[in-house]
Amino acid sequence: MKAEESHLHLFQAYGIELEYMIVDVETLDVKPIADEVLKSLAGEITSDVTFGNVTWSNELALHVIELKCTAPTGDLIQLAEDFMDAVQQMNRVLAEFKAQLMPTAAHPWMDPETETVRWPHDNAEIYATYDRIFDCKGHG
């Protein structure tokens, strides 16, 4: 294959990310445990854990976890199945923490001013700077 043939072109492949809130299974209050969840899978604090075509990743807020394509893909049908499997797998893992993924895009009663906890591990300085500039507590 020629070098120029190895480059992806527009709409040839996609990199999709889904962000979910982690909440208590009984109260649905946000539960800032993304680091503990990733550690339970990797054996150490880490920002990413890869399961085939889907990687689980941290976000700025400790109650948010991201599912993203491990690599760009052109097969959106397979990707949809992979994401569905990942959501189910993540909820099984979260059950060990008495938690689940929030099944909506916005939390109805979270107070971002008092309940937001930033990711305190690798890249924490970047997240703190981003929060200082954009005031992420207002984005609950």
PDB file of C-alpha atoms in Angstrom, residues 3-140:
ATOM      1  CA  ALA A   3       1.799   5.891   1.950  1.00  0.00           C
ATOM      2  CA  GLU A   4      -0.868   8.237   0.597  1.00  0.00           C
ATOM      3  CA  GLU A   5      -3.375   5.359   0.496  1.00  0.00           C
ATOM      4  CA  SER A   6      -3.019   4.754   4.236  1.00  0.00           C
ATOM      5  CA  HIS A   7      -4.542   8.125   5.173  1.00  0.00           C
ATOM      6  CA  LEU A   8      -8.214   8.277   6.002  1.00  0.00           C
ATOM      7  CA  HIS A   9     -10.396  10.645   4.039  1.00  0.00           C
ATOM      8  CA  LEU A  10     -13.413  12.624   5.192  1.00  0.00           C
ATOM      9  CA  PHE A  11     -16.252  10.338   6.381  1.00  0.00           C
ATOM     10  CA  GLN A  12     -14.188   7.213   5.698  1.00  0.00           C
ATOM     11  CA  ALA A  13     -13.990   6.500   9.422  1.00  0.00           C
ATOM     12  CA  TYR A  14     -15.394   7.922  12.635  1.00  0.00           C
ATOM     13  CA  GLY A  15     -14.215   8.428  16.194  1.00  0.00           C
ATOM     14  CA  ILE A  16     -17.197   8.584  18.513  1.00  0.00           C
ATOM     15  CA  GLU A  17     -17.212   9.367  22.231  1.00  0.00           C
ATOM     16  CA  LEU A  18     -20.094   8.848  24.663  1.00  0.00           C
ATOM     17  CA  GLU A  19     -19.991  10.401  28.127  1.00  0.00           C
ATOM     18  CA  TYR A  20     -22.076   9.061  30.992  1.00  0.00           C
ATOM     19  CA  MET A  21     -22.599  10.126  34.585  1.00  0.00           C
ATOM     20  CA  ILE A  22     -21.956   7.527  37.264  1.00  0.00           C
ATOM     21  CA  VAL A  23     -24.749   7.588  39.846  1.00  0.00           C
ATOM     22  CA  ASP A  24     -25.731   5.717  42.991  1.00  0.00           C
ATOM     23  CA  VAL A  25     -27.991   2.800  42.082  1.00  0.00           C
ATOM     24  CA  GLU A  26     -30.549   3.623  44.798  1.00  0.00           C
ATOM     25  CA  THR A  27     -30.557   7.432  45.018  1.00  0.00           C
ATOM     26  CA  LEU A  28     -29.317   8.348  41.523  1.00  0.00           C
ATOM     27  CA  ASP A  29     -27.066  10.965  43.150  1.00  0.00           C
ATOM     28  CA  VAL A  30     -23.801  11.457  41.267  1.00  0.00           C
ATOM     29  CA  LYS A  31     -21.046   9.159  42.461  1.00  0.00           C
ATOM     30  CA  PRO A  32     -17.491  10.440  41.802  1.00  0.00           C
ATOM     31  CA  ILE A  33     -15.766   7.060  41.466  1.00  0.00           C
ATOM     32  CA  ALA A  34     -14.486   6.923  37.865  1.00  0.00           C
ATOM     33  CA  ASP A  35     -10.923   6.508  39.136  1.00  0.00           C
ATOM     34  CA  GLU A  36     -11.911   3.586  41.379  1.00  0.00           C
ATOM     35  CA  VAL A  37     -13.798   1.925  38.523  1.00  0.00           C
ATOM     36  CA  LEU A  38     -10.860   2.205  36.117  1.00  0.00           C
ATOM     37  CA  LYS A  39      -8.477   1.022  38.854  1.00  0.00           C
ATOM     38  CA  SER A  40     -10.650  -2.040  39.515  1.00  0.00           C
ATOM     39  CA  LEU A  41     -10.160  -3.029  35.872  1.00  0.00           C
ATOM     40  CA  ALA A  42      -6.506  -2.096  35.354  1.00  0.00           C
ATOM     41  CA  GLY A  43      -5.119  -2.878  38.809  1.00  0.00           C
ATOM     42  CA  GLU A  44      -3.817   0.690  39.139  1.00  0.00           C
ATOM     43  CA  ILE A  45      -5.007   4.264  38.705  1.00  0.00           C
ATOM     44  CA  THR A  46      -5.201   4.911  34.984  1.00  0.00           C
ATOM     45  CA  SER A  47      -7.078   7.203  32.659  1.00  0.00           C
ATOM     46  CA  ASP A  48      -7.919   4.555  30.033  1.00  0.00           C
ATOM     47  CA  VAL A  49      -8.832   0.875  29.860  1.00  0.00           C
ATOM     48  CA  THR A  50      -9.278  -0.728  26.446  1.00  0.00           C
ATOM     49  CA  PHE A  51     -11.754  -3.488  25.653  1.00  0.00           C
ATOM     50  CA  GLY A  52     -11.353  -4.253  21.962  1.00  0.00           C
ATOM     51  CA  ASN A  53     -12.982  -1.558  19.840  1.00  0.00           C
ATOM     52  CA  VAL A  54     -14.106   0.523  22.838  1.00  0.00           C
ATOM     53  CA  THR A  55     -11.925   2.289  25.395  1.00  0.00           C
ATOM     54  CA  TRP A  56     -13.214   3.448  28.778  1.00  0.00           C
ATOM     55  CA  SER A  57     -11.719   6.766  29.795  1.00  0.00           C
ATOM     56  CA  ASN A  58     -11.804   9.409  32.503  1.00  0.00           C
ATOM     57  CA  GLU A  59     -13.151  12.900  32.045  1.00  0.00           C
ATOM     58  CA  LEU A  60     -12.665  16.190  33.896  1.00  0.00           C
ATOM     59  CA  ALA A  61     -15.361  15.349  36.459  1.00  0.00           C
ATOM     60  CA  LEU A  62     -14.853  12.259  38.599  1.00  0.00           C
ATOM     61  CA  HIS A  63     -18.518  11.244  38.263  1.00  0.00           C
ATOM     62  CA  VAL A  64     -18.226  11.088  34.452  1.00  0.00           C
ATOM     63  CA  ILE A  65     -16.836   8.197  32.441  1.00  0.00           C
ATOM     64  CA  GLU A  66     -16.371   8.110  28.703  1.00  0.00           C
ATOM     65  CA  LEU A  67     -16.713   5.351  26.152  1.00  0.00           C
ATOM     66  CA  LYS A  68     -14.818   6.051  22.949  1.00  0.00           C
ATOM     67  CA  CYS A  69     -13.640   4.307  19.815  1.00  0.00           C
ATOM     68  CA  THR A  70     -10.260   2.724  20.412  1.00  0.00           C
ATOM     69  CA  ALA A  71      -9.435   3.678  16.819  1.00  0.00           C
ATOM     70  CA  PRO A  72     -11.421   5.351  14.041  1.00  0.00           C
ATOM     71  CA  THR A  73     -13.785   2.948  12.314  1.00  0.00           C
ATOM     72  CA  GLY A  74     -15.929   2.970   9.224  1.00  0.00           C
ATOM     73  CA  ASP A  75     -18.261   0.245  10.508  1.00  0.00           C
ATOM     74  CA  LEU A  76     -20.928   2.183  12.410  1.00  0.00           C
ATOM     75  CA  ILE A  77     -23.205  -0.855  12.731  1.00  0.00           C
ATOM     76  CA  GLN A  78     -20.494  -2.826  14.523  1.00  0.00           C
ATOM     77  CA  LEU A  79     -19.595   0.235  16.566  1.00  0.00           C
ATOM     78  CA  ALA A  80     -23.196   0.587  17.783  1.00  0.00           C
ATOM     79  CA  GLU A  81     -23.103  -3.046  18.925  1.00  0.00           C
ATOM     80  CA  ASP A  82     -19.710  -2.519  20.571  1.00  0.00           C
ATOM     81  CA  PHE A  83     -20.993   0.532  22.458  1.00  0.00           C
ATOM     82  CA  MET A  84     -24.119  -1.320  23.575  1.00  0.00           C
ATOM     83  CA  ASP A  85     -21.960  -4.173  24.873  1.00  0.00           C
ATOM     84  CA  ALA A  86     -19.659  -1.683  26.621  1.00  0.00           C
ATOM     85  CA  VAL A  87     -22.582   0.051  28.374  1.00  0.00           C
ATOM     86  CA  GLN A  88     -23.864  -3.305  29.617  1.00  0.00           C
ATOM     87  CA  GLN A  89     -20.371  -4.345  30.735  1.00  0.00           C
ATOM     88  CA  MET A  90     -19.839  -1.021  32.477  1.00  0.00           C
ATOM     89  CA  ASN A  91     -23.121  -1.343  34.377  1.00  0.00           C
ATOM     90  CA  ARG A  92     -22.042  -4.828  35.532  1.00  0.00           C
ATOM     91  CA  VAL A  93     -18.757  -3.382  36.813  1.00  0.00           C
ATOM     92  CA  LEU A  94     -20.525  -0.414  38.413  1.00  0.00           C
ATOM     93  CA  ALA A  95     -22.897  -2.782  40.230  1.00  0.00           C
ATOM     94  CA  GLU A  96     -19.896  -3.807  42.362  1.00  0.00           C
ATOM     95  CA  PHE A  97     -19.784  -0.175  43.531  1.00  0.00           C
ATOM     96  CA  LYS A  98     -23.575   0.063  44.007  1.00  0.00           C
ATOM     97  CA  ALA A  99     -23.613   2.408  41.024  1.00  0.00           C
ATOM     98  CA  GLN A 100     -24.900   2.583  37.456  1.00  0.00           C
ATOM     99  CA  LEU A 101     -24.749   4.827  34.421  1.00  0.00           C
ATOM    100  CA  MET A 102     -27.255   7.676  34.432  1.00  0.00           C
ATOM    101  CA  PRO A 103     -29.698   6.881  31.637  1.00  0.00           C
ATOM    102  CA  THR A 104     -30.176  10.525  30.588  1.00  0.00           C
ATOM    103  CA  ALA A 105     -28.071  13.327  29.168  1.00  0.00           C
ATOM    104  CA  ALA A 106     -28.569  15.705  32.095  1.00  0.00           C
ATOM    105  CA  HIS A 107     -28.868  15.171  35.825  1.00  0.00           C
ATOM    106  CA  PRO A 108     -32.150  16.562  37.187  1.00  0.00           C
ATOM    107  CA  TRP A 109     -30.928  17.599  40.662  1.00  0.00           C
ATOM    108  CA  MET A 110     -27.140  17.536  40.780  1.00  0.00           C
ATOM    109  CA  ASP A 111     -25.709  20.776  42.166  1.00  0.00           C
ATOM    110  CA  PRO A 112     -22.523  21.257  40.128  1.00  0.00           C
ATOM    111  CA  GLU A 113     -21.296  23.966  42.497  1.00  0.00           C
ATOM    112  CA  THR A 114     -21.097  21.569  45.454  1.00  0.00           C
ATOM    113  CA  GLU A 115     -20.978  18.093  43.878  1.00  0.00           C
ATOM    114  CA  THR A 116     -18.367  18.423  41.129  1.00  0.00           C
ATOM    115  CA  VAL A 117     -15.092  16.664  41.926  1.00  0.00           C
ATOM    116  CA  ARG A 118     -12.300  17.030  39.359  1.00  0.00           C
ATOM    117  CA  TRP A 119     -10.146  14.090  38.222  1.00  0.00           C
ATOM    118  CA  PRO A 120      -7.191  14.266  40.676  1.00  0.00           C
ATOM    119  CA  HIS A 121      -4.710  12.011  38.867  1.00  0.00           C
ATOM    120  CA  ASP A 122      -2.732  12.250  35.605  1.00  0.00           C
ATOM    121  CA  ASN A 123      -3.398  15.479  33.700  1.00  0.00           C
ATOM    122  CA  ALA A 124      -4.988  17.014  36.828  1.00  0.00           C
ATOM    123  CA  GLU A 125      -3.149  20.286  36.148  1.00  0.00           C
ATOM    124  CA  ILE A 126      -4.680  20.467  32.663  1.00  0.00           C
ATOM    125  CA  TYR A 127      -8.160  19.817  34.075  1.00  0.00           C
ATOM    126  CA  ALA A 128      -7.642  22.457  36.788  1.00  0.00           C
ATOM    127  CA  THR A 129      -6.606  25.012  34.162  1.00  0.00           C
ATOM    128  CA  TYR A 130      -9.563  24.134  31.952  1.00  0.00           C
ATOM    129  CA  ASP A 131     -11.885  24.454  34.964  1.00  0.00           C
ATOM    130  CA  ARG A 132     -10.335  27.792  35.947  1.00  0.00           C
ATOM    131  CA  ILE A 133     -10.833  29.192  32.434  1.00  0.00           C
ATOM    132  CA  PHE A 134     -14.279  27.737  31.679  1.00  0.00           C
ATOM    133  CA  ASP A 135     -15.746  27.284  35.200  1.00  0.00           C
ATOM    134  CA  CYS A 136     -16.814  23.690  34.632  1.00  0.00           C
ATOM    135  CA  LYS A 137     -18.864  23.616  37.829  1.00  0.00           C
ATOM    136  CA  GLY A 138     -21.442  25.639  35.953  1.00  0.00           C
ATOM    137  CA  HIS A 139     -21.782  22.884  33.379  1.00  0.00           C
ATOM    138  CA  GLY A 140     -23.434  20.260  35.621  1.00  0.00           C
TER     139      GLY A 140
END
